[in-house]
Structure formats: structure tokens, C-alpha cells
Amino acid sequence: MTEPDLPRTVAVVGAGSWGTAIALLLSRNGYRVTLWGHLREEIEALRQDRENRAFLPGFALPEGIQPEHDLPAAIEGASEVVIVVPSHAFASVVAQ
């Protein structure tokens, strides 16, 4: 018996312009996406506005993208994790 084709979940770690653009691309290609950012207030704004006005204004976040502030929750259940953080933050984010 084969498993039904369920959309895979990808965690995008980094909610800046590049991370948001990757999340949008993945969502448009049928993936469920969790978009993680380290600043709670920015993630709350993403949830409320459904747009990353700070880093990628003018592009609405579809329902397939779930902004998340909690890193363990963001990567839980993800089939892939894409890390899109500035190089100076990479080591500390990966250590988390």
C-alpha cells in the first residue's frame, strides 16, 4: 500500500527578505512552510498582516505559510530545513 501524496512541510529558518522569498516559492510549489524568525514582534506582524512589510513588502503570504517564533516548533515535523540567516548568526541558530 502506498502512502497518499501529502504536502511535505519545509521549515525555512530566517524570516528576512531571502527567507520569505524562499518560503513563497516553496508554498507556490505545493509545500507547507513554517517560516521562523527570532523576533517575536516581527512574527506576530507576519501572522497578522500576512505580509513581510519589513523585508519583502507587496507579497502576500498564502495560508500555506505559517510564521513561527519558536524554533523547535518551527522545525518539528519538517521533512527539510532551509537555513537562511545572516552568516554572523548561523552558528548560534544551528546550535539552537
PDB file of C-alpha atoms in Angstrom:
ATOM      1  CA  MET A   1       0.000   0.000   0.000  1.00  0.00           C
ATOM      2  CA  THR A   2       1.388   3.388  -0.930  1.00  0.00           C
ATOM      3  CA  GLU A   3       1.151   6.459   1.208  1.00  0.00           C
ATOM      4  CA  PRO A   4      -1.099   9.227  -0.134  1.00  0.00           C
ATOM      5  CA  ASP A   5       0.671  12.235  -1.572  1.00  0.00           C
ATOM      6  CA  LEU A   6       0.582  14.627   1.337  1.00  0.00           C
ATOM      7  CA  PRO A   7       2.234  18.006   1.038  1.00  0.00           C
ATOM      8  CA  ARG A   8       5.634  17.955   2.672  1.00  0.00           C
ATOM      9  CA  THR A   9       6.469  20.537   5.276  1.00  0.00           C
ATOM     10  CA  VAL A  10       9.611  22.599   4.915  1.00  0.00           C
ATOM     11  CA  ALA A  11      10.928  24.792   7.705  1.00  0.00           C
ATOM     12  CA  VAL A  12      12.546  27.998   6.498  1.00  0.00           C
ATOM     13  CA  VAL A  13      14.765  29.298   9.291  1.00  0.00           C
ATOM     14  CA  GLY A  14      15.181  33.017   8.744  1.00  0.00           C
ATOM     15  CA  ALA A  15      12.313  35.404   8.010  1.00  0.00           C
ATOM     16  CA  GLY A  16      14.218  38.138   6.223  1.00  0.00           C
ATOM     17  CA  SER A  17      13.751  39.003   2.552  1.00  0.00           C
ATOM     18  CA  TRP A  18      15.540  35.911   1.230  1.00  0.00           C
ATOM     19  CA  GLY A  19      13.856  33.507   3.667  1.00  0.00           C
ATOM     20  CA  THR A  20      10.442  34.970   2.907  1.00  0.00           C
ATOM     21  CA  ALA A  21      11.051  34.714  -0.849  1.00  0.00           C
ATOM     22  CA  ILE A  22      12.076  31.056  -0.492  1.00  0.00           C
ATOM     23  CA  ALA A  23       9.002  30.379   1.665  1.00  0.00           C
ATOM     24  CA  LEU A  24       6.778  31.931  -1.004  1.00  0.00           C
ATOM     25  CA  LEU A  25       8.392  29.859  -3.757  1.00  0.00           C
ATOM     26  CA  LEU A  26       8.032  26.636  -1.774  1.00  0.00           C
ATOM     27  CA  SER A  27       4.414  27.395  -0.912  1.00  0.00           C
ATOM     28  CA  ARG A  28       3.579  28.116  -4.552  1.00  0.00           C
ATOM     29  CA  ASN A  29       5.030  24.722  -5.401  1.00  0.00           C
ATOM     30  CA  GLY A  30       2.734  22.866  -3.027  1.00  0.00           C
ATOM     31  CA  TYR A  31       4.798  22.676   0.154  1.00  0.00           C
ATOM     32  CA  ARG A  32       3.525  23.575   3.581  1.00  0.00           C
ATOM     33  CA  VAL A  33       6.030  26.023   5.031  1.00  0.00           C
ATOM     34  CA  THR A  34       6.903  27.093   8.525  1.00  0.00           C
ATOM     35  CA  LEU A  35       8.753  30.416   8.438  1.00  0.00           C
ATOM     36  CA  TRP A  36      10.832  31.015  11.575  1.00  0.00           C
ATOM     37  CA  GLY A  37      12.070  34.371  12.793  1.00  0.00           C
ATOM     38  CA  HIS A  38      13.814  35.237  16.033  1.00  0.00           C
ATOM     39  CA  LEU A  39      11.920  38.435  16.828  1.00  0.00           C
ATOM     40  CA  ARG A  40       8.523  37.663  18.330  1.00  0.00           C
ATOM     41  CA  GLU A  41       7.031  41.029  17.321  1.00  0.00           C
ATOM     42  CA  GLU A  42       8.039  40.561  13.673  1.00  0.00           C
ATOM     43  CA  ILE A  43       6.488  37.081  13.606  1.00  0.00           C
ATOM     44  CA  GLU A  44       3.292  38.422  15.182  1.00  0.00           C
ATOM     45  CA  ALA A  45       3.191  41.102  12.457  1.00  0.00           C
ATOM     46  CA  LEU A  46       3.655  38.403   9.793  1.00  0.00           C
ATOM     47  CA  ARG A  47       0.765  36.421  11.264  1.00  0.00           C
ATOM     48  CA  GLN A  48      -1.480  39.455  11.472  1.00  0.00           C
ATOM     49  CA  ASP A  49      -0.602  41.219   8.210  1.00  0.00           C
ATOM     50  CA  ARG A  50       0.114  38.074   6.119  1.00  0.00           C
ATOM     51  CA  GLU A  51       2.902  40.126   4.542  1.00  0.00           C
ATOM     52  CA  ASN A  52       6.551  40.729   5.446  1.00  0.00           C
ATOM     53  CA  ARG A  53       6.306  44.505   5.314  1.00  0.00           C
ATOM     54  CA  ALA A  54       9.766  44.960   6.841  1.00  0.00           C
ATOM     55  CA  PHE A  55      11.734  42.828   4.382  1.00  0.00           C
ATOM     56  CA  LEU A  56       9.546  41.897   1.389  1.00  0.00           C
ATOM     57  CA  PRO A  57       6.592  44.285   1.111  1.00  0.00           C
ATOM     58  CA  GLY A  58       3.943  43.740  -1.527  1.00  0.00           C
ATOM     59  CA  PHE A  59       3.958  39.930  -1.419  1.00  0.00           C
ATOM     60  CA  ALA A  60       1.079  38.334   0.474  1.00  0.00           C
ATOM     61  CA  LEU A  61       1.802  35.216   2.494  1.00  0.00           C
ATOM     62  CA  PRO A  62      -0.562  32.424   1.467  1.00  0.00           C
ATOM     63  CA  GLU A  63      -2.227  30.250   4.095  1.00  0.00           C
ATOM     64  CA  GLY A  64       0.342  27.516   3.379  1.00  0.00           C
ATOM     65  CA  ILE A  65       2.983  29.573   5.198  1.00  0.00           C
ATOM     66  CA  GLN A  66       2.883  29.516   8.983  1.00  0.00           C
ATOM     67  CA  PRO A  67       5.075  32.135  10.700  1.00  0.00           C
ATOM     68  CA  GLU A  68       6.634  30.788  13.902  1.00  0.00           C
ATOM     69  CA  HIS A  69       8.788  32.304  16.632  1.00  0.00           C
ATOM     70  CA  ASP A  70       9.624  29.087  18.499  1.00  0.00           C
ATOM     71  CA  LEU A  71      12.491  27.312  16.691  1.00  0.00           C
ATOM     72  CA  PRO A  72      11.800  23.760  17.944  1.00  0.00           C
ATOM     73  CA  ALA A  73       8.128  24.154  16.951  1.00  0.00           C
ATOM     74  CA  ALA A  74       9.141  25.521  13.545  1.00  0.00           C
ATOM     75  CA  ILE A  75      11.259  22.528  12.608  1.00  0.00           C
ATOM     76  CA  GLU A  76       9.086  19.845  14.231  1.00  0.00           C
ATOM     77  CA  GLY A  77       7.681  17.557  11.552  1.00  0.00           C
ATOM     78  CA  ALA A  78       9.565  19.233   8.720  1.00  0.00           C
ATOM     79  CA  SER A  79      10.893  16.948   6.014  1.00  0.00           C
ATOM     80  CA  GLU A  80      13.538  19.555   5.134  1.00  0.00           C
ATOM     81  CA  VAL A  81      15.027  22.573   6.871  1.00  0.00           C
ATOM     82  CA  VAL A  82      16.362  25.525   4.874  1.00  0.00           C
ATOM     83  CA  ILE A  83      18.602  27.841   6.887  1.00  0.00           C
ATOM     84  CA  VAL A  84      18.531  31.401   5.595  1.00  0.00           C
ATOM     85  CA  VAL A  85      20.107  33.538   8.290  1.00  0.00           C
ATOM     86  CA  PRO A  86      22.984  36.015   8.074  1.00  0.00           C
ATOM     87  CA  SER A  87      26.394  34.373   8.304  1.00  0.00           C
ATOM     88  CA  HIS A  88      27.169  36.004  11.669  1.00  0.00           C
ATOM     89  CA  ALA A  89      24.071  34.321  13.173  1.00  0.00           C
ATOM     90  CA  PHE A  90      24.479  30.920  11.523  1.00  0.00           C
ATOM     91  CA  ALA A  91      26.445  29.147  14.263  1.00  0.00           C
ATOM     92  CA  SER A  92      24.162  30.285  17.091  1.00  0.00           C
ATOM     93  CA  VAL A  93      20.977  29.396  15.189  1.00  0.00           C
ATOM     94  CA  VAL A  94      22.272  25.939  14.269  1.00  0.00           C
ATOM     95  CA  ALA A  95      23.341  25.356  17.883  1.00  0.00           C
ATOM     96  CA  GLN A  96      19.746  26.011  18.977  1.00  0.00           C
TER      97      GLN A  96
END
